[in-house]
Short mmCIF file of N, CA and C in Angstrom, two decimals:
data_model
loop_
_atom_site.label_atom_id
_atom_site.label_comp_id
_atom_site.label_asym_id
_atom_site.label_seq_id
_atom_site.Cartn_x
_atom_site.Cartn_y
_atom_site.Cartn_z
N MET A 18 18.21 -5.25 -36.75
CA MET A 18 19.32 -5.39 -36.12
C MET A 18 20.83 -5.85 -36.66
N ASN A 19 21.97 -5.06 -36.88
CA ASN A 19 22.83 -6.54 -37.39
C ASN A 19 23.95 -7.03 -36.90
N VAL A 20 23.98 -8.16 -38.05
CA VAL A 20 24.26 -9.57 -36.83
C VAL A 20 26.23 -8.90 -37.14
N ILE A 21 26.54 -9.15 -36.41
CA ILE A 21 28.27 -8.81 -35.94
C ILE A 21 28.96 -10.45 -36.15
N ASP A 22 29.78 -10.36 -37.31
CA ASP A 22 30.39 -11.87 -37.74
C ASP A 22 31.47 -11.88 -36.79
N LYS A 23 31.83 -11.98 -35.78
CA LYS A 23 33.24 -12.70 -35.13
C LYS A 23 34.29 -12.74 -35.70
N ASN A 24 34.25 -13.91 -36.81
CA ASN A 24 35.85 -14.34 -36.90
C ASN A 24 35.42 -13.72 -38.45
N ASP A 25 34.55 -12.51 -39.36
CA ASP A 25 35.37 -10.97 -39.99
C ASP A 25 36.22 -10.42 -39.11
N ILE A 26 35.55 -9.79 -37.95
CA ILE A 26 36.38 -8.90 -37.31
C ILE A 26 37.76 -9.49 -36.88
N LYS A 27 38.18 -10.71 -36.03
CA LYS A 27 38.84 -11.64 -35.68
C LYS A 27 39.69 -11.29 -37.87
N LYS A 28 39.09 -11.46 -38.22
CA LYS A 28 40.05 -11.55 -40.36
C LYS A 28 40.37 -10.50 -40.34
N LYS A 29 40.07 -9.37 -40.23
CA LYS A 29 40.29 -7.97 -40.07
C LYS A 29 41.27 -7.11 -39.26
N LEU A 30 40.84 -7.96 -38.07
CA LEU A 30 41.92 -7.31 -37.37
C LEU A 30 43.58 -7.80 -37.36
N LEU A 31 44.02 -8.85 -37.38
CA LEU A 31 44.69 -9.74 -38.03
C LEU A 31 45.35 -9.33 -39.70
N GLN A 32 44.68 -8.80 -40.42
CA GLN A 32 44.82 -8.23 -41.60
C GLN A 32 45.58 -6.75 -40.92
N LYS A 33 44.85 -5.93 -40.21
CA LYS A 33 45.56 -4.77 -39.72
C LYS A 33 46.87 -4.75 -38.86
N LEU A 34 47.12 -5.52 -38.67
CA LEU A 34 48.57 -6.11 -37.68
C LEU A 34 49.33 -6.72 -37.91
N ARG A 35 49.40 -6.98 -39.55
CA ARG A 35 50.16 -7.26 -39.84
C ARG A 35 52.07 -6.36 -40.34
N GLU A 36 51.25 -5.21 -40.93
CA GLU A 36 52.18 -4.12 -40.66
C GLU A 36 53.10 -3.57 -40.05
N SER A 37 52.61 -3.92 -38.27
CA SER A 37 52.94 -3.69 -37.32
C SER A 37 53.65 -4.73 -36.57
N GLY A 38 53.32 -6.16 -37.45
CA GLY A 38 54.23 -7.06 -36.84
C GLY A 38 53.81 -7.52 -35.99
N TRP A 39 51.97 -7.63 -35.28
CA TRP A 39 51.99 -8.14 -34.24
C TRP A 39 50.73 -9.20 -34.78
N ALA A 40 50.54 -9.43 -35.73
CA ALA A 40 49.35 -10.51 -36.75
C ALA A 40 50.36 -11.66 -35.61
N ASP A 41 51.34 -12.01 -36.49
CA ASP A 41 51.83 -13.29 -36.06
C ASP A 41 52.14 -13.84 -34.69
N LYS A 42 52.27 -12.52 -33.66
CA LYS A 42 52.85 -12.66 -32.55
C LYS A 42 51.71 -13.18 -31.74
N LEU A 43 49.60 -12.31 -32.41
CA LEU A 43 48.60 -12.33 -31.41
C LEU A 43 47.85 -13.07 -32.05
N LYS A 44 48.33 -13.97 -32.71
CA LYS A 44 47.10 -14.95 -33.80
C LYS A 44 46.62 -16.07 -33.19
N LEU A 45 47.30 -16.49 -32.38
CA LEU A 45 46.37 -17.75 -31.13
C LEU A 45 45.55 -17.10 -30.65
N PHE A 46 45.91 -16.05 -29.98
CA PHE A 46 44.97 -15.27 -28.85
C PHE A 46 43.81 -15.08 -30.28
N ILE A 47 43.85 -13.86 -30.83
CA ILE A 47 42.87 -13.49 -31.47
C ILE A 47 41.85 -14.29 -31.87
N LEU A 48 42.59 -15.70 -32.69
CA LEU A 48 42.22 -16.87 -33.04
C LEU A 48 40.93 -17.60 -32.29
N GLY A 49 41.43 -17.27 -30.27
CA GLY A 49 40.99 -18.20 -29.75
C GLY A 49 39.63 -18.42 -28.81
N LYS A 50 39.14 -18.95 -28.17
CA LYS A 50 38.20 -18.77 -27.64
C LYS A 50 37.92 -17.05 -26.29
N GLU A 51 38.58 -17.00 -25.83
CA GLU A 51 39.08 -15.58 -24.78
C GLU A 51 38.99 -14.46 -25.97
N MET A 52 39.22 -14.18 -26.87
CA MET A 52 39.61 -13.09 -27.93
C MET A 52 37.34 -13.47 -28.52
N ASP A 53 36.85 -14.06 -29.05
CA ASP A 53 35.71 -14.50 -28.36
C ASP A 53 34.52 -13.43 -27.69
N GLN A 54 35.14 -14.70 -26.16
CA GLN A 54 34.69 -13.54 -25.03
C GLN A 54 34.53 -12.46 -24.90
N ILE A 55 35.71 -11.93 -25.13
CA ILE A 55 36.15 -10.58 -25.09
C ILE A 55 35.48 -9.54 -25.97
N LEU A 56 35.10 -10.24 -27.37
CA LEU A 56 34.26 -9.63 -28.22
C LEU A 56 33.03 -9.53 -27.84
N ASP A 57 32.10 -10.38 -27.41
CA ASP A 57 31.29 -11.07 -26.77
C ASP A 57 30.09 -9.32 -26.35
N ARG A 58 31.46 -9.40 -25.15
CA ARG A 58 30.92 -8.43 -23.77
C ARG A 58 31.84 -6.82 -24.62
N LEU A 59 31.99 -6.81 -25.44
CA LEU A 59 32.48 -5.55 -26.36
C LEU A 59 31.27 -5.08 -27.17
N ILE A 60 30.56 -6.23 -27.83
CA ILE A 60 29.58 -5.96 -28.44
C ILE A 60 28.61 -6.25 -27.38
N ASN A 61 28.01 -6.55 -26.55
CA ASN A 61 27.47 -6.54 -26.03
C ASN A 61 27.04 -5.16 -25.28
N ASP A 62 27.84 -4.79 -24.67
CA ASP A 62 28.37 -3.52 -24.03
C ASP A 62 28.03 -2.59 -25.00
N SER A 63 28.66 -2.29 -26.24
CA SER A 63 27.79 -1.40 -26.95
C SER A 63 26.83 -1.10 -27.84
N ALA A 64 25.76 -2.17 -27.80
CA ALA A 64 24.63 -2.94 -27.80
C ALA A 64 23.78 -2.35 -26.56
N ASP A 65 24.26 -1.99 -25.96
CA ASP A 65 23.78 -1.76 -24.54
C ASP A 65 23.49 0.07 -24.51
N GLY A 66 24.26 0.68 -24.69
CA GLY A 66 24.48 1.87 -24.91
C GLY A 66 25.55 2.05 -24.19
N LYS A 67 26.13 1.06 -23.65
CA LYS A 67 27.23 1.66 -22.17
C LYS A 67 28.78 2.54 -23.11
N LEU A 68 28.57 3.61 -22.22
CA LEU A 68 30.28 4.37 -23.06
C LEU A 68 31.55 3.23 -22.38
N PHE A 69 32.16 3.39 -23.16
CA PHE A 69 33.56 2.89 -22.62
C PHE A 69 34.26 3.29 -24.07
N THR A 70 35.99 3.35 -23.79
CA THR A 70 37.02 4.40 -24.50
C THR A 70 38.28 3.18 -24.15
N PRO A 71 38.85 3.44 -26.00
CA PRO A 71 38.38 3.88 -26.86
C PRO A 71 37.10 3.17 -27.79
N LYS A 72 36.39 4.12 -28.38
CA LYS A 72 35.40 3.05 -29.37
C LYS A 72 35.78 1.82 -29.44
N LEU A 73 34.80 1.26 -29.66
CA LEU A 73 35.20 -0.96 -30.51
C LEU A 73 35.88 -0.83 -31.68
N LYS A 74 35.55 0.45 -32.65
CA LYS A 74 36.83 -0.34 -33.59
C LYS A 74 38.07 0.07 -33.03
N GLN A 75 38.15 1.21 -32.24
CA GLN A 75 39.73 1.47 -32.08
C GLN A 75 40.25 0.68 -30.78
N VAL A 76 39.81 -0.46 -29.81
CA VAL A 76 39.70 -0.85 -29.19
C VAL A 76 41.53 -1.82 -28.46
N PHE A 77 41.81 -1.83 -30.73
CA PHE A 77 43.77 -3.01 -30.70
C PHE A 77 43.92 -1.65 -31.33
N ARG A 78 44.19 -0.36 -31.65
CA ARG A 78 44.36 0.45 -32.47
C ARG A 78 45.67 0.12 -31.62
N ALA A 79 46.18 0.58 -30.36
CA ALA A 79 47.82 0.58 -30.48
C ALA A 79 48.49 -0.58 -30.75
N PHE A 80 48.20 -2.13 -31.10
CA PHE A 80 49.02 -3.09 -31.86
C PHE A 80 49.11 -2.04 -33.54
N GLU A 81 48.34 -1.46 -33.63
CA GLU A 81 48.63 -0.84 -34.97
C GLU A 81 49.43 0.29 -34.88
N GLU A 82 49.98 0.94 -33.76
CA GLU A 82 50.55 2.73 -34.01
C GLU A 82 51.57 2.24 -33.31
N CYS A 83 52.50 0.91 -32.32
CA CYS A 83 53.05 0.52 -31.84
C CYS A 83 53.74 -0.48 -32.77
N PRO A 84 54.53 -0.40 -34.02
CA PRO A 84 54.96 -1.61 -34.52
C PRO A 84 55.99 -2.72 -32.94
N TYR A 85 55.60 -4.14 -33.55
CA TYR A 85 56.58 -5.15 -32.30
C TYR A 85 57.87 -4.64 -32.25
N GLY A 86 58.49 -4.59 -33.24
CA GLY A 86 59.85 -4.34 -33.13
C GLY A 86 59.86 -3.30 -33.07
N LYS A 87 59.22 -1.76 -32.60
CA LYS A 87 59.87 -0.97 -32.05
C LYS A 87 59.69 -0.84 -30.90
N LEU A 88 58.56 -1.96 -30.13
CA LEU A 88 58.28 -1.97 -28.59
C LEU A 88 59.69 -2.47 -27.34
N ARG A 89 59.41 -0.90 -26.81
CA ARG A 89 60.04 -1.25 -25.04
C ARG A 89 59.49 -1.72 -24.40
N VAL A 90 58.21 -0.97 -23.77
CA VAL A 90 58.18 -1.27 -22.57
C VAL A 90 56.36 -1.26 -22.44
N ILE A 91 55.58 -1.80 -21.95
CA ILE A 91 53.95 -2.25 -21.87
C ILE A 91 53.77 -2.30 -20.80
N MET A 92 52.84 -1.16 -20.68
CA MET A 92 52.01 -0.05 -19.33
C MET A 92 50.33 -0.55 -19.08
N ILE A 93 49.85 -1.55 -18.23
CA ILE A 93 48.88 -1.38 -19.09
C ILE A 93 47.84 -1.47 -17.16
N GLY A 94 46.77 -0.47 -16.95
CA GLY A 94 46.04 0.09 -16.00
C GLY A 94 45.29 0.31 -16.23
N GLN A 95 43.38 0.07 -15.40
CA GLN A 95 42.38 0.71 -15.28
C GLN A 95 42.49 2.10 -14.77
N ASP A 96 41.14 2.36 -15.72
CA ASP A 96 40.11 3.41 -14.80
C ASP A 96 41.25 4.11 -14.63
N PRO A 97 41.82 5.52 -15.31
CA PRO A 97 43.00 6.43 -15.05
C PRO A 97 42.56 7.93 -14.60
N TYR A 98 41.48 7.96 -15.42
CA TYR A 98 40.95 9.26 -14.81
C TYR A 98 39.05 8.92 -14.55
N PRO A 99 38.81 7.80 -13.56
CA PRO A 99 37.41 7.63 -13.11
C PRO A 99 36.45 8.24 -12.92
N TRP A 100 36.60 9.55 -13.03
CA TRP A 100 35.14 10.53 -12.65
C TRP A 100 34.73 10.63 -14.40
N VAL A 101 33.50 11.47 -13.54
CA VAL A 101 32.43 11.38 -15.18
C VAL A 101 32.72 13.03 -14.73
N HIS A 102 32.87 13.43 -15.95
CA HIS A 102 32.19 14.98 -16.28
C HIS A 102 31.43 15.51 -17.30
N ASP A 103 30.77 16.39 -17.36
CA ASP A 103 29.64 16.96 -17.90
C ASP A 103 28.44 15.28 -18.22
N GLY A 104 28.29 14.69 -17.36
CA GLY A 104 27.39 13.28 -17.36
C GLY A 104 28.07 12.02 -17.93
N GLU A 105 29.73 12.06 -18.50
CA GLU A 105 30.01 11.03 -19.37
C GLU A 105 31.14 11.27 -19.21
N ARG A 106 31.60 9.98 -19.56
CA ARG A 106 32.86 9.77 -18.37
C ARG A 106 33.86 10.81 -18.90
N ASP A 107 35.04 10.65 -18.31
CA ASP A 107 35.89 11.78 -19.14
C ASP A 107 36.90 11.02 -20.11
N ARG A 108 37.15 11.43 -21.16
CA ARG A 108 38.00 10.37 -22.26
C ARG A 108 39.19 10.90 -22.44
N LYS A 109 39.84 11.99 -21.90
CA LYS A 109 41.00 11.92 -22.16
C LYS A 109 41.66 11.39 -21.73
N SER A 110 42.11 10.17 -21.29
CA SER A 110 42.77 9.01 -21.16
C SER A 110 43.21 8.74 -21.75
N THR A 111 42.55 8.10 -22.76
CA THR A 111 42.38 7.68 -24.24
C THR A 111 42.93 8.62 -25.86
N ARG A 112 43.46 9.64 -25.16
CA ARG A 112 43.48 10.57 -26.97
C ARG A 112 44.62 10.62 -27.43
N LEU A 113 44.67 10.52 -28.31
CA LEU A 113 45.73 9.91 -29.37
C LEU A 113 46.50 11.17 -29.48
N ASN A 114 46.12 12.71 -29.23
CA ASN A 114 47.03 14.06 -29.91
C ASN A 114 46.21 15.10 -29.02
N SER A 115 47.50 15.23 -28.91
CA SER A 115 46.93 16.31 -27.76
C SER A 115 45.77 17.55 -28.52
N SER A 116 45.11 17.73 -29.76
CA SER A 116 44.75 18.52 -29.81
C SER A 116 43.40 18.47 -29.68
N HIS A 117 43.11 17.32 -29.13
CA HIS A 117 41.79 16.21 -28.94
C HIS A 117 41.81 17.06 -27.74
N VAL A 118 42.12 17.27 -26.58
CA VAL A 118 41.78 17.31 -25.33
C VAL A 118 41.22 18.91 -25.02
N SER A 119 39.71 18.77 -24.15
CA SER A 119 39.08 19.33 -23.74
C SER A 119 39.91 21.22 -23.41
N GLU A 120 39.43 21.52 -23.47
CA GLU A 120 39.93 22.10 -21.81
C GLU A 120 39.72 22.46 -20.31
N SER A 121 38.63 21.47 -20.26
CA SER A 121 38.42 21.31 -18.86
C SER A 121 39.80 21.17 -17.61
N ARG A 122 39.63 21.48 -16.48
CA ARG A 122 40.46 20.47 -15.84
C ARG A 122 39.97 19.66 -15.12
N MET A 123 41.55 18.93 -14.73
CA MET A 123 40.87 17.40 -14.14
C MET A 123 40.77 17.94 -12.67
N PRO A 124 40.43 17.36 -11.61
CA PRO A 124 39.76 17.70 -10.69
C PRO A 124 41.06 17.37 -9.26
#
């Protein structure tokens, strides 16, 4: 079993977020206990084979893709498409590119 170093994850995340301007804004949160709790949950769920999207390594990717200086609106939601498709949660809601969307129709 691989040992996951949460401090290493936090350090790498802060490095990734420097270019987009989020590192300074999120530093106290990322280095705090609440982030530890989030990482524990994500790591445990992943190890237990639970499905969630985006993948663990991409959970904070939105902060890389949207520079802090260009931010205009934040929309927060949960389970925009909560149905099951082909035995697996439909992942269309997290697609980064329309070319990745499957041909199946939404109910």
